[in-house]
XYZ file of C-alpha atoms in Angstrom:
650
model
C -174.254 -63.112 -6.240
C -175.159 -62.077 -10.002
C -176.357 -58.261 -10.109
C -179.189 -57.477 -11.966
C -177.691 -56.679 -14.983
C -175.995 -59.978 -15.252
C -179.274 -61.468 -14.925
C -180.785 -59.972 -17.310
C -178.095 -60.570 -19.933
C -177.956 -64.341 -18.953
C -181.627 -64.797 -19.688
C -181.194 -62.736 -22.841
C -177.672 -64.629 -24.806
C -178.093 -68.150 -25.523
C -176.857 -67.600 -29.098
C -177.501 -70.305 -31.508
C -178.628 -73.791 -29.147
C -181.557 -71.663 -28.067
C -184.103 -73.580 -27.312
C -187.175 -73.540 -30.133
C -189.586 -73.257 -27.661
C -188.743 -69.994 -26.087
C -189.997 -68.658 -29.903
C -193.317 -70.267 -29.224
C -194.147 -68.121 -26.763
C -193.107 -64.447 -28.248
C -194.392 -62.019 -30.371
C -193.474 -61.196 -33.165
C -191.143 -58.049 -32.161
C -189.414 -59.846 -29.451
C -188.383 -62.488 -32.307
C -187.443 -60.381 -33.938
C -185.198 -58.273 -31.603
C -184.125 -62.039 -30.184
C -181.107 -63.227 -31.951
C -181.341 -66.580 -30.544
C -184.211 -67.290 -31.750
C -184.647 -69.515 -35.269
C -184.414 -67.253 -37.890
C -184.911 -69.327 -40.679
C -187.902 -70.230 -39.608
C -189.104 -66.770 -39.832
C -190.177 -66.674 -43.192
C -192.943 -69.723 -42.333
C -194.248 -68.552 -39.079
C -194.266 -65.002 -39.960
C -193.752 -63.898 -43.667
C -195.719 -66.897 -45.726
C -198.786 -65.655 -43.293
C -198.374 -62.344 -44.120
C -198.188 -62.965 -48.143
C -201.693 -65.009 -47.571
C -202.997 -62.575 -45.831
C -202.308 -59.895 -48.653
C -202.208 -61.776 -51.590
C -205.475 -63.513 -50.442
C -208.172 -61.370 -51.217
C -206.001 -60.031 -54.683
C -206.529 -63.669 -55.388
C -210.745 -63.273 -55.028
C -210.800 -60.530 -56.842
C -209.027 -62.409 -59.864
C -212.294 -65.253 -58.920
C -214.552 -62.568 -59.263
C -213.494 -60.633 -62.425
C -213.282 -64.601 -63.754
C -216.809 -65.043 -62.911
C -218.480 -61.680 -64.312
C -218.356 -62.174 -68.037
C -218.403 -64.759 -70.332
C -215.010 -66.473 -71.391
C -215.401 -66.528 -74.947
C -215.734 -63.813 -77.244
C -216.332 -63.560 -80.950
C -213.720 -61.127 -82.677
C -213.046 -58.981 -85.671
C -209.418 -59.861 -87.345
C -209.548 -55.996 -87.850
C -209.992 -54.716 -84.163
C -208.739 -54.786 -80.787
C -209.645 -57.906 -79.324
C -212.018 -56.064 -76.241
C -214.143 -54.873 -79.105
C -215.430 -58.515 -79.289
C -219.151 -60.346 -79.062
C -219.549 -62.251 -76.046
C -220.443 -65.768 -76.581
C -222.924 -66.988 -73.748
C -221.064 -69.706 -71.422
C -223.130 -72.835 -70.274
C -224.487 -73.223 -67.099
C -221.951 -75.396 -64.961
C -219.143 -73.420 -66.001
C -220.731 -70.565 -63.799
C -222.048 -72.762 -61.283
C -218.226 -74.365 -60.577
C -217.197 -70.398 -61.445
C -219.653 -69.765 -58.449
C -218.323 -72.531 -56.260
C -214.968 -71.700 -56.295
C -215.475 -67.927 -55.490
C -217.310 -69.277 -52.493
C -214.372 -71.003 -51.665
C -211.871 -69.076 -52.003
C -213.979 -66.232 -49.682
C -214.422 -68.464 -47.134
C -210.492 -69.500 -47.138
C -209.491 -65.626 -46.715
C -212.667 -65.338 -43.871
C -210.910 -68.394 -42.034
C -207.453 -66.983 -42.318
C -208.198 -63.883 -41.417
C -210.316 -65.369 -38.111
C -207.193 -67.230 -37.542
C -204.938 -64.552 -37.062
C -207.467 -62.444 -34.566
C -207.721 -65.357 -32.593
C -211.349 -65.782 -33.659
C -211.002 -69.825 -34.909
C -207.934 -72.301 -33.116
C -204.798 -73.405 -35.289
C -206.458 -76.990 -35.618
C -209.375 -76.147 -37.332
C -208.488 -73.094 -39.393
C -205.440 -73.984 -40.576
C -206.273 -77.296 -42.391
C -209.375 -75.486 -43.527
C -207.457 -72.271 -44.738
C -205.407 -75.205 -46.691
C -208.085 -77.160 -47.967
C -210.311 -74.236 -49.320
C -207.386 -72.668 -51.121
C -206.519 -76.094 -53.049
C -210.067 -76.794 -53.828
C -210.045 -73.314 -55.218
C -207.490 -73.938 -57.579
C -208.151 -77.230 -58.360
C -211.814 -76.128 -59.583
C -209.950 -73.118 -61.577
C -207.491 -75.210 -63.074
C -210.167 -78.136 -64.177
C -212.120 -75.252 -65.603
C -209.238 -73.715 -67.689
C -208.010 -77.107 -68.862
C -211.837 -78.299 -69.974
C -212.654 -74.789 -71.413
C -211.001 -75.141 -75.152
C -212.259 -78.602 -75.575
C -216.165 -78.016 -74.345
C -216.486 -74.548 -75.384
C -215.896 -74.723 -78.846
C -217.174 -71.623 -81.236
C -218.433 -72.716 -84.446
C -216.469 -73.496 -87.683
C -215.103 -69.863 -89.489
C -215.595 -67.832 -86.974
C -212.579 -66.178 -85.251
C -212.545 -66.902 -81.740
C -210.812 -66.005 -78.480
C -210.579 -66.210 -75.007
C -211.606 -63.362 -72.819
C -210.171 -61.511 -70.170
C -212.402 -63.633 -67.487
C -210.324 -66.724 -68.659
C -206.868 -65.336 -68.059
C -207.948 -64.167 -65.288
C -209.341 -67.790 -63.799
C -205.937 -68.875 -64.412
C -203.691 -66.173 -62.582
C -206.427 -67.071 -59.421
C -205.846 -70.418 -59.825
C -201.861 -69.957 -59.726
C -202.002 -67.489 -56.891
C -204.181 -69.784 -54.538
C -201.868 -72.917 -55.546
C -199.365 -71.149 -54.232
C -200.708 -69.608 -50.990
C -202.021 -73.450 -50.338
C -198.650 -74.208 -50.511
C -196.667 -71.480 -48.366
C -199.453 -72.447 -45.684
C -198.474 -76.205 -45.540
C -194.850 -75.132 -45.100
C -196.549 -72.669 -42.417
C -198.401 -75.452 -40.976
C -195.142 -78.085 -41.089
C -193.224 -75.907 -38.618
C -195.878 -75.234 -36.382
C -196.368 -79.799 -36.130
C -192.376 -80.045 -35.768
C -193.212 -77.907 -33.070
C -190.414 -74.883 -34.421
C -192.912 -71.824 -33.597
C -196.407 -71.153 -31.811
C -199.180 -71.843 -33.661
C -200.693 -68.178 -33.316
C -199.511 -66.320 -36.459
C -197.556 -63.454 -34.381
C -198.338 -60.672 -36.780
C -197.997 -56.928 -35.363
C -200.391 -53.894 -35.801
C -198.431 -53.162 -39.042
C -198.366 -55.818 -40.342
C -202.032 -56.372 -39.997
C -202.856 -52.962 -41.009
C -200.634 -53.817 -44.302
C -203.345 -56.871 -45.078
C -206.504 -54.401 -44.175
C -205.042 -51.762 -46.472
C -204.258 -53.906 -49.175
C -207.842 -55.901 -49.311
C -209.410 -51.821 -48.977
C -207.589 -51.303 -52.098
C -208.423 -53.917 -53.964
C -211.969 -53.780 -52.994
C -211.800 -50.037 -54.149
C -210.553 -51.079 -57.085
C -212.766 -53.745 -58.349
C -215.564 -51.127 -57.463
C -214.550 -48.067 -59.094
C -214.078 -50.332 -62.316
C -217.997 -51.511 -62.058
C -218.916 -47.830 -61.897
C -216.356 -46.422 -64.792
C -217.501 -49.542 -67.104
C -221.434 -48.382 -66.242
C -220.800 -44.525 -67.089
C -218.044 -45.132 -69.877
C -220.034 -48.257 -71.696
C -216.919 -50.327 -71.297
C -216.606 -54.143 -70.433
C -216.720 -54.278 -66.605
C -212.402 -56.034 -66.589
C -211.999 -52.776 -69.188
C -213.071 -50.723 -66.405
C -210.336 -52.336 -63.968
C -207.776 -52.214 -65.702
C -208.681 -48.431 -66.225
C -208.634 -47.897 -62.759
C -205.478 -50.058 -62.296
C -203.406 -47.917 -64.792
C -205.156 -44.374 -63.550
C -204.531 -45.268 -59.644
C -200.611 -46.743 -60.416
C -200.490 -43.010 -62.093
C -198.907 -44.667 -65.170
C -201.901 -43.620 -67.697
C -201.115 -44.869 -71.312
C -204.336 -42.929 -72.478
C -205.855 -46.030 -74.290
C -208.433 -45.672 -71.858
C -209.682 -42.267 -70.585
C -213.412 -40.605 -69.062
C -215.252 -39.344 -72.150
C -218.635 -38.736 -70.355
C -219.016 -35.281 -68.475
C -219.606 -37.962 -65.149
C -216.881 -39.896 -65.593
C -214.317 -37.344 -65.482
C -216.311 -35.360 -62.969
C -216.274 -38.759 -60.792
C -212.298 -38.841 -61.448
C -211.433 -36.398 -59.172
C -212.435 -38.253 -55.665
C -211.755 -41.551 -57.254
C -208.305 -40.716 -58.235
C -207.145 -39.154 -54.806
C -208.507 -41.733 -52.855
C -207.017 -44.370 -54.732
C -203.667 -42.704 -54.769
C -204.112 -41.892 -51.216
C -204.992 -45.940 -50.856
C -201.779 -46.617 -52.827
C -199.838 -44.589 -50.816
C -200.657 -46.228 -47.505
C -199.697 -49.655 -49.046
C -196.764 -48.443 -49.985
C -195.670 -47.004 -47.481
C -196.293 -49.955 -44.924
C -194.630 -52.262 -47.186
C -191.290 -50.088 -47.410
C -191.634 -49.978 -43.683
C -191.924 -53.711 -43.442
C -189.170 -54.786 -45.694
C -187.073 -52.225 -45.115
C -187.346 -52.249 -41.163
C -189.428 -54.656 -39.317
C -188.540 -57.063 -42.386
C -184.221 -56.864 -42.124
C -184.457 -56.786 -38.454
C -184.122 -60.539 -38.073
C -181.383 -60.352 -40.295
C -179.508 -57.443 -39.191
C -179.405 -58.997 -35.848
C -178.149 -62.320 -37.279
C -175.634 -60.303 -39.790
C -174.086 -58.774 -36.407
C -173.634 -61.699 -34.417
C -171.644 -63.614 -37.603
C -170.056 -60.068 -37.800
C -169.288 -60.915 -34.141
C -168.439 -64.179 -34.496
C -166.008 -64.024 -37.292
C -163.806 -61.032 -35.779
C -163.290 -63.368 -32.954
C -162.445 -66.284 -35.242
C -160.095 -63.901 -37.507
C -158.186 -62.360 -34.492
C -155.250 -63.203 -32.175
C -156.856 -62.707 -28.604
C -154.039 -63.849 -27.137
C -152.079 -60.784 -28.440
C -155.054 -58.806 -27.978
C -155.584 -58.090 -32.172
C -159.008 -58.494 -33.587
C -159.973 -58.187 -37.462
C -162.750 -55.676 -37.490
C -163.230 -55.161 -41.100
C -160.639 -56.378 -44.402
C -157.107 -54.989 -43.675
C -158.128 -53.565 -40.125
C -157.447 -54.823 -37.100
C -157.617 -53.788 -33.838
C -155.615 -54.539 -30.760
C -157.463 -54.290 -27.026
C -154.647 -54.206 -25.132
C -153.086 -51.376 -27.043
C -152.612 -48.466 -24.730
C -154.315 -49.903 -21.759
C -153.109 -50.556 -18.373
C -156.691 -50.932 -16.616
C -159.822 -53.142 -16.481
C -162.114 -49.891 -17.523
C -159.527 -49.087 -20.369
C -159.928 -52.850 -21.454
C -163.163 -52.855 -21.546
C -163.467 -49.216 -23.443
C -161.371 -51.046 -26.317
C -163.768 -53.883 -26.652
C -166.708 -51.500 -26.597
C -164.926 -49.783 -29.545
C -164.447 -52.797 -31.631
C -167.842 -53.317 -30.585
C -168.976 -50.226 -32.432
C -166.734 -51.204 -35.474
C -168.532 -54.811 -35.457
C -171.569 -52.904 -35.669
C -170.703 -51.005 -38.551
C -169.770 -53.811 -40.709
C -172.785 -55.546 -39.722
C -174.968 -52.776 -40.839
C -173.383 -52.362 -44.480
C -173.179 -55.780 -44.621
C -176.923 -55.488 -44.213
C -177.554 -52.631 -46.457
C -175.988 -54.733 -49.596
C -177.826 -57.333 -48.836
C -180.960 -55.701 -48.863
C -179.790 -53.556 -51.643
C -178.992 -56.817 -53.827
C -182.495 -58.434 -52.783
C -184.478 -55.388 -53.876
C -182.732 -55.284 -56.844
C -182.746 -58.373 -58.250
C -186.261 -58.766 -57.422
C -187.168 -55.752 -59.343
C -184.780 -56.706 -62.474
C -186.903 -60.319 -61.904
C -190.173 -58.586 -62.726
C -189.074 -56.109 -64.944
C -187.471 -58.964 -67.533
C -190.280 -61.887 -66.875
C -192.861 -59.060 -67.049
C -191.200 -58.189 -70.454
C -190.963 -62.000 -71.650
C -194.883 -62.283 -70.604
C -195.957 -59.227 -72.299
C -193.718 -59.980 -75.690
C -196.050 -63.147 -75.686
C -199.255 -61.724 -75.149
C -198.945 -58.768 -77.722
C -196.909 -60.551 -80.518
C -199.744 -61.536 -82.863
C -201.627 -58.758 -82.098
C -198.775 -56.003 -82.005
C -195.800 -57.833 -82.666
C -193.816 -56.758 -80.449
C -190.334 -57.697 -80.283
C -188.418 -58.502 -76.863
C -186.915 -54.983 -76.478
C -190.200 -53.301 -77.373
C -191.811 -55.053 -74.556
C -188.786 -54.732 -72.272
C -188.718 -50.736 -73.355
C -192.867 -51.191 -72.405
C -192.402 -52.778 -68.874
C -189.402 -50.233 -67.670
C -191.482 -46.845 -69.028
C -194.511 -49.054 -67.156
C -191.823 -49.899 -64.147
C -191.015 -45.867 -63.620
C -194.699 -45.328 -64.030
C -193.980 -42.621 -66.884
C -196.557 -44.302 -69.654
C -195.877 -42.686 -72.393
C -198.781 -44.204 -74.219
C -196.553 -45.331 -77.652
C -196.227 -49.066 -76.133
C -199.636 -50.470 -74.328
C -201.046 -53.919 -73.924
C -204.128 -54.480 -75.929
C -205.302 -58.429 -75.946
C -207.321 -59.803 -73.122
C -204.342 -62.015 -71.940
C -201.816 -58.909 -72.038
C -204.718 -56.570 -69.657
C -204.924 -59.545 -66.830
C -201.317 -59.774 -66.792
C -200.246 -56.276 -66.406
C -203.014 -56.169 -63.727
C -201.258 -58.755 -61.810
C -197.896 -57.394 -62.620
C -198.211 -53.912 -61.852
C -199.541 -54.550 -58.564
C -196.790 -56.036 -57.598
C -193.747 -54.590 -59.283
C -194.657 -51.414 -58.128
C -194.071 -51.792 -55.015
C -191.253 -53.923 -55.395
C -189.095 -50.488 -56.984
C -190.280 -48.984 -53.966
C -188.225 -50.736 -51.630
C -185.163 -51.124 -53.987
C -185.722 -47.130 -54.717
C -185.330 -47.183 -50.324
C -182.225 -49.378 -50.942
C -180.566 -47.284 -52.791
C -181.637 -44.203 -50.890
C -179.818 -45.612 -47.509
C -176.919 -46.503 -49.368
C -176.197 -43.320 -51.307
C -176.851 -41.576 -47.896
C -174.751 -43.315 -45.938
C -172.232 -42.706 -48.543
C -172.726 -39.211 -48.426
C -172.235 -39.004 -44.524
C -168.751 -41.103 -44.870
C -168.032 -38.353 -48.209
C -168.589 -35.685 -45.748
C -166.512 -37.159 -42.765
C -163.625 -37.935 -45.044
C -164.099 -33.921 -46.591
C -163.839 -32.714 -43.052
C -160.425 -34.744 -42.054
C -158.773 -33.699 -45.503
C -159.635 -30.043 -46.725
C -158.085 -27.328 -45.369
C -159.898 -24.559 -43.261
C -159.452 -21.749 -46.335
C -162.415 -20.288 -46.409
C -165.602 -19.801 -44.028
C -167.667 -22.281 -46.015
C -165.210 -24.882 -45.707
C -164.688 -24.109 -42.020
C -168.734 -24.587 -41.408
C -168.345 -27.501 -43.680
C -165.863 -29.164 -41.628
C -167.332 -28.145 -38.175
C -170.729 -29.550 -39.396
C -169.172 -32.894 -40.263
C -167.255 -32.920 -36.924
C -170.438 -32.535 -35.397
C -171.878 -35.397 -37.055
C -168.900 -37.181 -36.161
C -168.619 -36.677 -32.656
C -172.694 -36.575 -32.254
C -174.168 -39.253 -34.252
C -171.642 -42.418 -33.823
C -171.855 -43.170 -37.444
C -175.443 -42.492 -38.259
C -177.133 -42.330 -34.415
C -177.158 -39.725 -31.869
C -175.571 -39.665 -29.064
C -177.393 -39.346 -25.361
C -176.727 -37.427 -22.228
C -177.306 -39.368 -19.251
C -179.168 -37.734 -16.278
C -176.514 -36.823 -13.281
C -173.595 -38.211 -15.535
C -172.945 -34.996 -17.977
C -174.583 -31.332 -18.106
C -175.934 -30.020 -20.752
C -172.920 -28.686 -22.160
C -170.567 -30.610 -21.489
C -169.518 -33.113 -24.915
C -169.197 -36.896 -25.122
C -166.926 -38.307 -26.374
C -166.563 -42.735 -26.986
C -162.990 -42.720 -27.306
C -162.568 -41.245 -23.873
C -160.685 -43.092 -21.323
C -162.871 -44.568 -18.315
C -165.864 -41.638 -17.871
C -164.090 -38.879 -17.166
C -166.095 -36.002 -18.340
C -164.878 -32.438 -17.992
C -166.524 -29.225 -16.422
C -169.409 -29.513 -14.502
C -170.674 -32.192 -15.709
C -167.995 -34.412 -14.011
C -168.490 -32.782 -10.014
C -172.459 -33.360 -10.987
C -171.287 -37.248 -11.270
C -169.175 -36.880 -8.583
C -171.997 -35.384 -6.317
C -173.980 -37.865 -7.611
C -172.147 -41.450 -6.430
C -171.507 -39.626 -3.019
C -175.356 -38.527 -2.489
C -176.303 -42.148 -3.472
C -173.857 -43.424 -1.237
C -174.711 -41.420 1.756
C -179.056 -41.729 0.979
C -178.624 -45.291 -0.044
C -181.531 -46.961 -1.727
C -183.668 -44.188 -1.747
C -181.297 -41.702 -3.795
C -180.410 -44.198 -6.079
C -184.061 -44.627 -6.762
C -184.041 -41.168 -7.315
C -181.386 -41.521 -10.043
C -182.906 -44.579 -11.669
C -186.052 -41.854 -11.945
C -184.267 -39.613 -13.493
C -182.407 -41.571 -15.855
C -185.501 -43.082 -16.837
C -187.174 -39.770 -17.410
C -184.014 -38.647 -20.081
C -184.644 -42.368 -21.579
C -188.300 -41.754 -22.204
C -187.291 -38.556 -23.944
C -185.057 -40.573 -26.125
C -187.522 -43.544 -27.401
C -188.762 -41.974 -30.573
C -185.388 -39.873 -31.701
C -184.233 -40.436 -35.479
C -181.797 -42.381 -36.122
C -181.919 -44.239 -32.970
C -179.632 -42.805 -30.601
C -176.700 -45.041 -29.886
C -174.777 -44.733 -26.415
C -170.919 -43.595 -25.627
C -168.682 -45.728 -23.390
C -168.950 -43.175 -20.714
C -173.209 -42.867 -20.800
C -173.109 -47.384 -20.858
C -170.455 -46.997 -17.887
C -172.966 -44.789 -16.231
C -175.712 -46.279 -16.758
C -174.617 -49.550 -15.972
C -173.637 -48.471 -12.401
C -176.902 -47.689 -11.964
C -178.054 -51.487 -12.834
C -175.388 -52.466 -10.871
C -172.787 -53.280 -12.586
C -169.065 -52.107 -12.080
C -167.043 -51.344 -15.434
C -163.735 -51.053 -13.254
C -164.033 -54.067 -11.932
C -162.595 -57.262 -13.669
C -164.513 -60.081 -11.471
C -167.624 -59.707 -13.500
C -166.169 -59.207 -16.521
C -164.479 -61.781 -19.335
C -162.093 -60.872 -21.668
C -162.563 -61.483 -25.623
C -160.466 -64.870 -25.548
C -162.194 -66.361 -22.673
C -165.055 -65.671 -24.591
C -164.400 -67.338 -27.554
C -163.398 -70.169 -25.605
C -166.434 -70.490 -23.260
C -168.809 -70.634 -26.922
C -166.437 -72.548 -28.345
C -167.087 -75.278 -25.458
C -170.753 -74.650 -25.657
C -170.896 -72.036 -22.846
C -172.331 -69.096 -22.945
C -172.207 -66.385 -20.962
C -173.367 -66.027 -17.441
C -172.509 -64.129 -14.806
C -169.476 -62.795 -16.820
C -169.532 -61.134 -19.821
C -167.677 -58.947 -22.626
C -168.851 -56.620 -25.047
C -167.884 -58.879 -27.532
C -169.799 -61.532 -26.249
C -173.634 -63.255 -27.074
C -174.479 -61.578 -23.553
C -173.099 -57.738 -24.635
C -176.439 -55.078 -24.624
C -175.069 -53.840 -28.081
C -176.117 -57.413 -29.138
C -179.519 -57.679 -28.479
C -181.369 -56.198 -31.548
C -183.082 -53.263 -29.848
C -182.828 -50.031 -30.015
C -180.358 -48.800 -27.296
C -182.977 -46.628 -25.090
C -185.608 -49.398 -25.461
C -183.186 -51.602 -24.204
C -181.834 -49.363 -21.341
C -185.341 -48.118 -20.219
C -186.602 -51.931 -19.656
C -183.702 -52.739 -17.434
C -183.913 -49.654 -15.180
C -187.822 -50.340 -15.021
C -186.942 -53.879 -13.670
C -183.981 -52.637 -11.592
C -186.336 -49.937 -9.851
C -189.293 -52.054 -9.797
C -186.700 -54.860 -7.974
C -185.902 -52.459 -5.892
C -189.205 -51.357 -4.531
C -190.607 -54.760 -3.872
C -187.886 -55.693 -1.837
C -188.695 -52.648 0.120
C -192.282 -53.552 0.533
C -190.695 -57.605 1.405
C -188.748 -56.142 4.058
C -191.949 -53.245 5.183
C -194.196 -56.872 5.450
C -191.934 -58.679 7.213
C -193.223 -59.340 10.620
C -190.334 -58.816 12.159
C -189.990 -55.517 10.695
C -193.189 -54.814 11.560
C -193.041 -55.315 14.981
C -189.873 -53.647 15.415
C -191.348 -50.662 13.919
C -194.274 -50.470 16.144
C -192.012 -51.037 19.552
C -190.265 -47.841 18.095
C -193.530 -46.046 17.292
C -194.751 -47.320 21.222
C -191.183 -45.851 22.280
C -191.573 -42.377 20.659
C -195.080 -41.847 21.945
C -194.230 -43.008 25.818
C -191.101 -40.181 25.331
């Protein structure tokens, strides 16, 4: 009979044949932490809703700051083109102007009611669709109709004003959210995920933030352009630069108002910007690799398996190192310590694997912006300024770092909508690479100070504390995670120690143990309920530690007695070459497993205490309702009461 723990790993491995349906039904951190489910499918169901959601209302603002002035101005040869008279546009440009603001409103309204479960998939998604292509297809009609029907008469110099450019980069942004929604829309019909948008809190709170800001923004620029007597998209972009902290100085608060007003405005906004930020470094930097962390470890997995020689026991962790798990071991536990060790090593590689990735993605998406942004800007400012390329690609990076000096800014009403749009979104995207870099040079700097403490000598007291510290790290994090003490297992001063052979722990901790297996053999069920309690009390302690605390092979030996599950014994176990086999063939995992297997709890994406605390909750909670089966069983019952009937007659 499977124990509970093999049950619960069974249900959980089913590596890559999973079945798309299971995805259907989860949220969005179970699919996450599931790495069976379709990952590449994720960015549809998950991401391309998420852009929409943010990028939506950015996209209505655009509509509106197209719709409050005129799009042709009148201009002097001799000044900056925002200086210029406003020629008045006919009626039906503002009535279609009109329409598609409507439109695009109601497409954000409907997406938005989509995603609280306010409207079903079948109506609201077509309709998100639909609304979002009309949108565009009214901007783009008006942009391609304005320079034949809004001629200005002959000799006077003309140009387009920031409202135009600004219809076009809302007609380009709801194109493209139309689109990602369709792709959205074709996995949910080929029936590859549920057709609720699984969004979490954060991510939600992300697309609340972001539509706050951009509300505050298009505000604070109606009430600078009233004090400050500037054009109402003058007044944005003021309030874009000021809020990005950038601040060329083009534009500054001359009235005694205005920079009296500057104070709240500018910490709010910051405060706004902030918020954003920070949930979008969380998101991509977190919630946003997850998926592909856990899908980076199980190819980590797969191809140490591949790359080895099971049959002599060798495994290739990493380039030029291998590992052997029958080196030095003579027993099932010591077996199965070796695999958990190459486990750990799999991990590893997995996780830097995952770090360049991420580091590569931030990066070239920030090199991306910072070039086209350059290209773009070069274009917009070359009559006017003439810039060359490397002036403009000098501009964006001073713009990129936010330093502004204020010798390089954009000036024509093509270059102002641009940099609106550009800023708003490069930004950001140095955040996360900034992140990148930040876990890369630190986990540099923790290997630095490992290798320091295995080579210098002990010369002086700063090197000793040097070299303790790093010990310490060494022995107490497992490579960037702390270590736990199981309840019952180890006492508070006694050490752990992963390369340890079977669980032997010495001191007290190790007669506490001892104790501890006897009382719950003597007390049965109701001591090991006890120790379940316990465990799950030092668990609950453990949820929110930083970094996530990561297990020894003694704690997961302990802990998996408790679920049931016998390290020293070989029936439930497989070895790494059966393994391979059985998923070679197309079998998983059942009621064996390995911890190099699909089935292993160091492959299932969660945090180590999340994962531990859930199966003692369903190991105790088993436990009790087979109690109160056996208290409601009539028989019981009845035997109970002739023994209650017994002791009162005595």
């Amino acid at each position: 009979m499977a124990t509970p723990i093999k049950k619960m790993l069974t249900a959980e491995g089913k590596g890559e044949d999973a079945d798309p349906e299971e995805y259907v039904h989860k949220d969005e951190e179970e699919a996450e932490e599931d790495p069976s489910s379709p990952s590449r499918w994720w960015f549809s169901s998950t991401l391309f809703p998420l852009v929409t959601g943010t990028f939506g209302p950015l996209a209505t603002a655009f509509n509106i700051c197209a719709l409050v002035m005129d799009w042709r101005v009148i201009v002097d040869p001799t000044s900056a083109e925002s200086t210029g008279i406003d020629v008045q546009d006919p009626d039906w440009l503002h009535a279609i102007n009109a329409i598609s603001l409507f439109t695009s409103v109601m497409a954000n309204f409907i997406h938005l009611a989509h995603m609280t479960g306010r409207v079903r998939f079948p109506i609201a998604q077509p309709a998100t669709i639909v609304l979002f292509y009309l949108t565009s297809f009214l901007l783009i009609g008006l942009v391609a109709a304005a320079p034949a029907h809004l001629q200005l008469p002959v000799g006077q110099d003309r140009t387009f004003s920031q409202a135009y450019y600004y219809a076009i980069l809302a007609a380009a942004l709801d194109f493209i959210l139309a689109s990602m929604m369709v792709v959205t829309a074709l996995g949910v019909y080929i029936g590859r995920y549920s057709r609720e948008f699984k969004l979490t809190m954060s991510q939600r709170s992300l697309m609340f933030q972001t539509t706050t800001f951009i509300g505050y923004i298009l505000a604070a620029g109606a009430v600078y352009s009233k004090i400050e007597g500037w054009d109402y998209l003058d007044g944005v972009y003021f309030v874009d630069v000021t809020l990005l902290t950038i601040g060329y100085g083009d534009f500054s608060p001359k009235t005694h108002l205005g920079r009296s007003l500057l104070f709240p405005m500018a910490v709010g906004g910051i405060l706004f910007l902030g918020l954003i930020i920070a949930s979008i470094s969380t998101l991509a930097l977190e919630s946003g690799t997850k998926k592909v962390t856990v899908r980076m470890l199980e190819k980590a997995r797969k191809k140490a398996l591949k790359k080895g020689d099971l049959k002599s026991g060798n495994i290739q962790v990493n380039l030029g190192k291998k590992e052997n798990i029958k080196k030095g071991t003579s027993s099932e536990l010591g077996r199965r310590e070796q695999e958990f060790k190459i486990m750990r090593e799999v991990q590893k590689r997995a996780a830097n694997t995952n770090r360049l990735i991420a580091l590569c993605i931030s990066a070239g998406a920030a090199f991306f912006l910072w070039f086209v942004g350059a290209a773009v800007f070069q274009q917009a400012e070359l009559n006017s300024q003439g810039w060359s390329f490397f002036e403009s690609l000098y501009f964006t990076y001073v713009s990129l770092l936010t330093i502004g000096y204020g010798d390089f800014y954009v000036q024509t009403n093509s270059g102002k909508p641009a940099f609106v749009l550009w800023s708003l979104v490069a930004l950001p995207t140095l955040t996360v690479l900034i992140g990148s870099i930040g876990d890369v040079i630190s986990e540099g700097m923790g290997k630095l100070t490992l290798w320091i403490s295995d080579h210098l000598p002990q010369k002086s007291r700063a090197m000793k504390g040097l070299k303790a510290e790093a010990n310490k790290k060494k022995k107490g994090s497992g490579g960037g995670f702390q270590e736990a003490k199981p309840a019952g297992f180890m006492a508070d001063g006694a050490g752990t120690d992963g390369d340890s052979q079977g669980v032997d722990v010495g001191g007290d901790g190790e007669g506490k143990a001892q104790n501890d297996v006897k009382n719950a053999g003597k007390a049965g069920k109701h001591y090991h309920r006890y120790l379940l309690m316990r465990q799950i009390k030092t668990v609950v302690e453990q949820m929110d530690a930083t970094p996530p605390r990561q297990y020894s092979y003694a704690e997961w030996t302990w802990i998996l007695k408790l679920l049931g599950e016998d390290e020293t014994s070989s029936k439930a176990h497989r070895s790494a070459e059966e393994t391979e086999v059985a998923e070679d063939a197309g079998h998983p995992e059942s009621r064996s497993w390995s911890w190099l297997g699909q089935n292993s709890p160091l492959m299932s994406g969660e945090d180590e205490p999340k994962w531990v605390l859930h199966r003692l909750m369903d190991a105790l909670e088993k436990d009790l309702k087979e109690e109160g089966d056996e208290q409601n069983d009539p028989e019981t019952q009845e035997g109970m009461n002739n023994l209650n009937d017994r002791s009162k007659a005595s």
